[in-house]
Coordinates of C-alpha atoms in Angstrom, one line a residue:
X605 CA 20.0 -2.9 -3.6
X606 CA 18.3 -6.1 -4.0
X607 CA 20.3 -9.1 -4.1
X608 CA 21.4 -10.9 -7.0
X609 CA 18.9 -13.8 -7.0
X610 CA 15.8 -11.2 -7.4
X611 CA 15.1 -11.7 -11.0
X612 CA 15.4 -15.4 -10.6
X613 CA 12.8 -15.3 -7.4
X614 CA 10.5 -13.3 -9.7
X615 CA 10.8 -15.8 -12.6
X616 CA 10.1 -18.6 -10.1
X617 CA 7.1 -16.7 -8.8
X618 CA 5.6 -16.2 -12.1
X619 CA 6.5 -19.6 -13.3
X620 CA 3.8 -21.3 -11.2
X621 CA 0.9 -19.2 -12.2
X622 CA -1.7 -21.1 -14.3
X623 CA -1.9 -20.2 -17.8
X624 CA -5.5 -19.5 -18.7
X625 CA -5.0 -19.8 -22.5
X626 CA -5.6 -22.8 -24.6
X627 CA -2.4 -24.8 -24.6
X628 CA -2.1 -25.6 -28.1
X629 CA -2.8 -22.1 -29.1
X630 CA -0.2 -20.4 -26.8
X631 CA 2.9 -19.1 -28.8
X632 CA 4.4 -17.0 -26.0
X633 CA 5.3 -18.2 -22.5
X634 CA 3.2 -16.7 -19.6
X635 CA 6.1 -16.1 -17.3
X636 CA 8.0 -14.3 -20.2
X637 CA 5.1 -12.1 -21.1
X638 CA 5.0 -11.0 -17.2
X639 CA 8.8 -10.6 -16.8
X640 CA 8.9 -8.3 -20.0
X641 CA 5.9 -6.5 -18.6
X642 CA 7.8 -5.7 -15.3
X643 CA 10.9 -4.7 -17.1
X644 CA 9.0 -2.5 -19.7
X645 CA 7.1 -0.6 -16.9
X646 CA 10.4 -0.2 -15.0
X647 CA 11.6 1.5 -17.9
X648 CA 8.9 3.9 -18.4
X649 CA 6.2 2.0 -20.4
X650 CA 2.6 2.7 -19.2
X651 CA 0.4 1.3 -21.9
X652 CA 0.5 -2.1 -23.7
X653 CA 1.5 -0.5 -27.0
X654 CA 4.5 1.0 -25.1
X655 CA 5.3 -2.6 -23.5
X656 CA 5.5 -4.0 -26.9
X657 CA 7.7 -1.0 -28.5
X658 CA 10.2 -1.3 -25.4
X659 CA 10.4 -5.2 -25.7
X660 CA 11.1 -5.0 -29.5
X661 CA 13.8 -2.4 -28.9
X662 CA 15.4 -4.5 -26.0
X663 CA 15.1 -7.9 -27.7
X664 CA 18.6 -8.8 -27.9
X665 CA 19.0 -7.9 -24.0
X666 CA 16.1 -9.7 -23.0
X667 CA 17.2 -12.8 -24.6
X668 CA 20.1 -12.9 -22.3
X669 CA 17.8 -14.5 -19.8
X670 CA 14.5 -15.4 -21.7
X671 CA 14.0 -17.9 -24.5
X672 CA 11.6 -15.8 -26.4
X673 CA 11.0 -18.8 -28.8
X674 CA 8.4 -17.0 -30.9
X675 CA 9.9 -13.5 -30.6
X676 CA 8.2 -10.4 -28.9
X677 CA 4.3 -10.5 -28.4
X678 CA 2.2 -7.8 -29.9
X679 CA 0.5 -5.4 -27.8
X680 CA -2.7 -7.3 -28.3
X681 CA -1.2 -10.1 -27.0
X682 CA 0.1 -8.4 -23.9
X683 CA -3.3 -6.9 -23.2
X684 CA -5.2 -10.3 -23.9
X685 CA -3.1 -12.3 -21.5
X686 CA -3.4 -9.9 -18.6
X687 CA -7.0 -9.7 -19.3
X688 CA -7.5 -13.3 -19.1
X689 CA -5.0 -14.2 -16.2
X690 CA -6.6 -14.7 -13.0
X691 CA -5.7 -11.8 -10.7
X692 CA -5.8 -13.7 -7.5
X693 CA -2.9 -16.0 -9.0
X694 CA -0.8 -13.1 -9.8
X695 CA -1.4 -11.5 -6.4
X696 CA -0.4 -14.7 -4.7
X697 CA 2.8 -14.9 -6.6
X698 CA 3.3 -11.2 -6.0
X699 CA 3.0 -11.6 -2.2
X700 CA 5.3 -14.8 -2.3
X701 CA 7.9 -12.6 -4.3
X702 CA 7.6 -9.8 -1.7
X703 CA 8.0 -12.4 1.1
X704 CA 11.2 -13.6 -0.4
X705 CA 12.8 -10.2 -0.8
X706 CA 11.6 -8.4 2.3
X707 CA 13.3 -9.3 5.5
X708 CA 11.4 -9.9 8.7
X709 CA 9.5 -7.1 10.2
X710 CA 11.3 -5.1 12.9
X711 CA 9.3 -4.4 16.2
X712 CA 6.9 -1.3 15.3
X713 CA 7.2 -1.5 11.7
X714 CA 4.0 0.2 10.3
X715 CA 1.8 -1.4 7.7
X716 CA -0.7 1.1 6.4
X717 CA -3.8 -0.4 4.7
X718 CA -5.7 1.8 2.6
X719 CA -7.8 2.0 -0.6
X720 CA -7.3 3.7 -4.0
X721 CA -9.6 4.0 -7.0
X722 CA -8.3 3.7 -10.6
X723 CA -10.4 6.6 -12.1
X724 CA -10.3 5.5 -15.8
X725 CA -10.6 1.9 -15.4
X726 CA -14.4 1.9 -15.4
X727 CA -16.7 2.0 -18.6
X728 CA -20.0 1.9 -19.5
X729 CA -22.2 0.2 -16.7
X730 CA -18.8 -0.7 -15.0
X731 CA -17.6 0.6 -11.8
X732 CA -13.9 1.8 -11.6
X733 CA -11.6 -0.7 -9.9
X734 CA -10.9 0.1 -6.2
X735 CA -7.8 -1.7 -4.7
X736 CA -7.1 -2.0 -1.1
X737 CA -3.3 -2.0 -0.5
X738 CA -1.1 -2.8 2.4
X739 CA 2.2 -0.4 2.4
X740 CA 5.1 -1.0 4.6
X741 CA 6.1 2.6 5.6
X742 CA 9.5 1.6 6.8
X743 CA 10.8 0.2 3.6
X744 CA 8.4 2.2 1.2
X745 CA 7.0 -0.8 -0.4
X746 CA 3.6 -2.4 -1.2
X747 CA 3.0 -5.9 0.4
X748 CA -0.1 -6.9 -1.3
X749 CA -3.5 -5.6 -2.4
X750 CA -7.2 -7.0 -2.9
X751 CA -9.9 -5.7 -5.3
X752 CA -12.9 -4.2 -3.5
X753 CA -15.9 -6.0 -4.6
X754 CA -18.6 -4.1 -6.6
X755 CA -21.5 -3.1 -4.5
X756 CA -19.4 -3.5 -1.4
X757 CA -17.0 -1.3 0.6
X758 CA -13.3 -1.7 2.1
X759 CA -14.7 -3.5 5.1
X760 CA -15.1 -6.7 3.2
X761 CA -11.5 -6.4 1.3
X762 CA -9.5 -5.6 4.4
X763 CA -9.9 -8.9 6.2
X764 CA -9.1 -10.8 3.1
X765 CA -6.0 -8.9 2.6
X766 CA -5.0 -9.0 6.4
X767 CA -5.3 -12.7 6.3
X768 CA -3.2 -13.1 3.1
X769 CA -0.1 -11.1 4.8
X770 CA 2.6 -12.1 7.3
X771 CA 2.2 -9.2 9.7
X772 CA 3.9 -10.8 12.9
X773 CA 5.7 -8.0 14.8
X774 CA 4.4 -5.2 12.7
X775 CA 1.8 -2.5 13.6
X776 CA -1.1 -2.3 11.3
X777 CA -3.1 1.1 10.6
X778 CA -6.3 1.5 9.0
X779 CA -8.6 4.5 8.4
X780 CA -12.1 4.7 10.1
X781 CA -13.8 2.3 7.6
X782 CA -11.7 -0.6 8.7
X783 CA -12.3 0.1 12.5
X784 CA -14.4 -2.9 13.2
X785 CA -14.2 -5.5 16.1
X786 CA -13.6 -8.5 13.7
X787 CA -10.7 -6.6 11.9
X788 CA -9.2 -5.7 15.3
X789 CA -9.4 -9.3 16.4
X790 CA -7.9 -10.6 13.0
X791 CA -5.0 -8.5 13.4
X792 CA -4.3 -9.5 16.9
X793 CA -4.6 -13.2 15.8
X794 CA -1.9 -12.5 12.9
X795 CA 0.3 -11.3 16.1
X796 CA 0.4 -7.9 15.1
X797 CA -0.7 -4.6 16.7
X798 CA -3.3 -2.2 15.5
X799 CA -3.8 1.7 15.3
X800 CA -7.4 2.3 14.2
X801 CA -9.0 5.8 13.5
X802 CA -12.4 6.6 15.0
X803 CA -15.0 8.6 13.3
X804 CA -18.7 8.7 13.2
X805 CA -19.1 5.2 11.8
X806 CA -18.5 4.4 15.3
X807 CA -20.6 7.1 16.8
X808 CA -20.8 6.0 20.4
X809 CA -17.0 5.3 20.7
X810 CA -16.1 8.5 18.9
X811 CA -18.3 10.6 21.3
X812 CA -16.7 8.6 24.5
X813 CA -13.2 9.4 23.2
X814 CA -14.0 13.1 22.6
X815 CA -15.8 13.4 26.2
X816 CA -13.0 11.6 28.0
X817 CA -10.2 13.8 26.5
X818 CA -12.4 17.1 27.1
X819 CA -12.9 16.2 30.7
X820 CA -9.5 15.2 31.4
X821 CA -8.0 18.2 29.8
X822 CA -10.3 20.6 32.0
X823 CA -9.1 18.8 34.9
X824 CA -5.4 19.1 33.9
X825 CA -5.5 15.1 33.7
X826 CA -5.3 14.9 37.4
X827 CA -5.3 11.3 38.5
X828 CA -5.8 10.0 34.9
X829 CA -3.0 7.8 33.5
X830 CA -1.7 9.1 30.3
X831 CA 1.1 10.3 28.0
X832 CA 1.7 13.2 25.7
X833 CA 3.9 14.3 22.9
X834 CA 4.1 17.5 20.8
X835 CA 5.7 18.1 17.4
X836 CA 6.1 21.6 15.5
X837 CA 6.9 21.6 11.8
X838 CA 7.5 24.7 9.7
X839 CA 7.4 24.6 6.0
X840 CA 6.8 27.4 3.3
X841 CA 5.7 29.9 5.8
X842 CA 3.1 27.5 7.6
X843 CA 3.5 26.1 11.1
X844 CA 1.9 22.9 12.0
X845 CA 1.7 22.0 15.6
X846 CA 0.4 18.4 16.5
X847 CA -0.5 17.3 20.1
X848 CA -0.9 13.6 21.0
X849 CA -2.5 12.5 24.0
X850 CA -3.0 8.8 24.9
X851 CA -4.4 6.8 27.7
X852 CA -4.9 3.1 29.0
X853 CA -8.4 3.9 30.6
X854 CA -10.1 1.7 28.2
X855 CA -12.8 0.7 30.5
X856 CA -14.4 4.2 30.0
X857 CA -15.2 3.4 26.3
X858 CA -18.6 1.6 25.7
X859 CA -18.5 -2.2 25.0
X860 CA -14.7 -2.0 25.2
X861 CA -14.4 -5.8 25.3
X862 CA -15.7 -6.0 21.8
X863 CA -12.3 -4.8 20.7
X864 CA -9.7 -7.8 21.2
X865 CA -6.3 -6.7 22.3
X866 CA -7.4 -3.0 23.2
X867 CA -5.0 -1.3 25.5
X868 CA -5.1 2.4 24.8
X869 CA -7.0 5.1 23.1
X870 CA -6.0 8.7 22.2
X871 CA -6.3 11.8 20.2
X872 CA -4.3 13.9 17.8
X873 CA -4.9 17.8 17.7
X874 CA -3.5 19.3 14.6
X875 CA -3.2 23.3 14.5
X876 CA -2.4 24.7 11.3
X877 CA -1.2 28.4 11.0
X878 CA -0.5 30.2 7.7
X879 CA -1.5 33.3 5.6
X880 CA -3.3 34.7 8.5
X881 CA -5.5 31.7 9.2
X882 CA -5.6 29.1 11.8
X883 CA -7.5 25.9 11.7
X884 CA -7.6 23.0 14.2
X885 CA -8.6 19.4 13.4
X886 CA -8.8 16.5 16.0
X887 CA -8.6 12.8 15.2
X888 CA -9.3 10.0 17.6
X889 CA -7.9 6.4 17.5
X890 CA -8.1 3.2 19.3
X891 CA -5.0 0.8 19.7
X892 CA -3.5 -2.3 20.8
X893 CA -0.4 -0.5 21.6
X894 CA 1.2 0.2 25.1
X895 CA 0.7 3.9 26.4
X896 CA 3.7 5.3 24.7
X897 CA 3.0 8.7 23.3
X898 CA 6.2 8.7 20.9
X899 CA 5.1 5.4 19.2
X900 CA 1.6 6.5 18.8
X901 CA 2.5 9.5 17.1
X902 CA 5.0 7.9 14.9
X903 CA 2.1 5.4 13.8
X904 CA -0.6 8.1 13.3
X905 CA 2.0 10.1 11.1
X906 CA 3.4 7.1 9.2
X907 CA -0.3 6.0 8.1
X908 CA -0.5 9.0 5.9
X909 CA 2.7 8.1 4.0
X910 CA 0.5 5.8 2.0
X911 CA -1.2 8.7 0.4
X912 CA 2.1 10.5 -0.5
X913 CA 4.4 7.5 -1.1
X914 CA 2.0 5.2 -3.0
X915 CA -1.1 6.5 -4.3
X916 CA 0.4 9.9 -5.4
X917 CA 3.6 8.0 -6.7
X918 CA 1.2 5.6 -8.7
X919 CA -0.7 8.6 -10.2
X920 CA 2.3 11.0 -10.9
X921 CA 5.1 8.5 -11.8
X922 CA 3.1 5.5 -13.3
X923 CA 0.0 7.7 -14.9
X924 CA -2.5 5.2 -12.9
X925 CA -5.4 7.2 -12.9
X926 CA -5.1 7.9 -16.6
X927 CA -4.7 4.4 -18.0
X928 CA -7.8 2.7 -19.5
X929 CA -7.4 -0.8 -19.2
X930 CA -10.9 -2.1 -19.1
X931 CA -11.1 -5.6 -20.6
X932 CA -11.8 -8.1 -17.9
X933 CA -8.9 -8.4 -15.4
X934 CA -6.4 -6.1 -17.3
X935 CA -6.6 -3.3 -15.0
X936 CA -6.2 -5.1 -11.9
X937 CA -3.4 -7.3 -13.3
X938 CA -1.5 -4.3 -14.7
X939 CA -1.7 -2.7 -11.4
X940 CA 0.0 -5.6 -9.8
X941 CA 2.8 -5.1 -12.4
X942 CA 3.2 -1.4 -11.6
X943 CA 3.5 -2.4 -7.9
X944 CA 6.2 -4.8 -8.4
X945 CA 7.9 -2.1 -10.6
X946 CA 7.5 0.5 -7.6
X947 CA 8.8 -1.9 -5.1
X948 CA 12.0 -2.6 -7.3
X949 CA 12.7 1.0 -7.7
X950 CA 12.2 1.8 -4.1
X951 CA 14.8 -1.0 -3.1
X952 CA 17.4 1.0 -5.0
X953 CA 18.6 3.3 -2.1
X954 CA 22.0 4.3 -3.9
X955 CA 20.8 6.1 -7.0
X956 CA 20.0 9.7 -5.6
X957 CA 17.0 10.6 -8.1
X958 CA 13.3 10.5 -7.8
X959 CA 11.2 7.6 -9.0
X960 CA 10.4 9.3 -12.3
X961 CA 14.2 9.8 -12.7
X962 CA 15.0 6.3 -12.0
X963 CA 12.3 4.9 -14.7
X964 CA 14.0 7.4 -17.1
X965 CA 17.4 6.1 -16.2
X966 CA 16.2 2.3 -16.7
X967 CA 15.1 3.3 -20.1
X968 CA 18.3 5.0 -21.3
X969 CA 21.2 3.1 -19.2
X970 CA 22.6 -0.3 -20.4
X971 CA 23.6 -0.8 -16.6
X972 CA 20.7 0.6 -14.6
X973 CA 17.9 -1.8 -15.4
X974 CA 20.1 -4.9 -14.9
X975 CA 21.1 -3.2 -11.7
X976 CA 17.4 -3.2 -10.7
X977 CA 16.7 -6.7 -11.4
X978 CA 20.0 -7.9 -9.9
X979 CA 21.6 -9.2 -13.1

């Protein structure tokens, strides 16, 4: 569980966010609006109308740590404030709060960076919001996120996110779109390692890795410095075998000096058997990690946790893909609120129910929500 100072650190982080409203026309404190939003989302509220209803029902409890000088804001006020609020300021406060509650990285902790589109956040003539998030797989929490600028791709958002985070001692994994020399260099400068997927967007590199592995396998790796690892998983009648090969012969790769810190490259061959069918997929990677096949395997597997433990949870547990917050910055700021709530729920290791069950428990229990907040 989080320490007792967690709610106070959250209040402190929110207190320094500049208020975008005209001072003399503000009836409700910005920090209190944000804290109420977090508490409501923790308790199962997904929309501004639900946030207002929850806050009205729990007003006596909220007054235990908030002044609420002018009572509970309307859902229009919640929506208007989050639409006006500078998302960069809220993102900064979020990262400050995460930094205060998260212990230093252990060697090898994996930070998976990946993007997600909020499907219903777009409107007429407006693209849906796309956020690139950094997810610490070891503790299952979001470290930060950056909005992908319109008419651009994740290559522009990833460097901004990497520069905003404390990554020392971790290993950063990114899908192929982020496999760029400048991003690899930036990760190394942040004193972290990287594992970067290689596909046809780096065609020459991809072909060289495939060629090297094919030749080495035909010659049974004779005279080739390498390491291997294999895993077999059985689930619901399906068998999945993953074979990992990694080598430090980086001088075989074209223009390998462009990749700062490059020490190894490797492939993963995943074979799936089930229902009388067999399929095989091979994926390639470059890395600054040493030639350790077990560590390489853990890093590759852990990266895909961002899909199940972050993106899937946000859609299924928080209904993120269905929320139509489209006015100005509302969608982006509400997304940050959801990620704060997800982090708080994930920090509770003692309550043996799923995230959806924890939100339900926070809504009905007089004890559980204060426990999540450290009150």
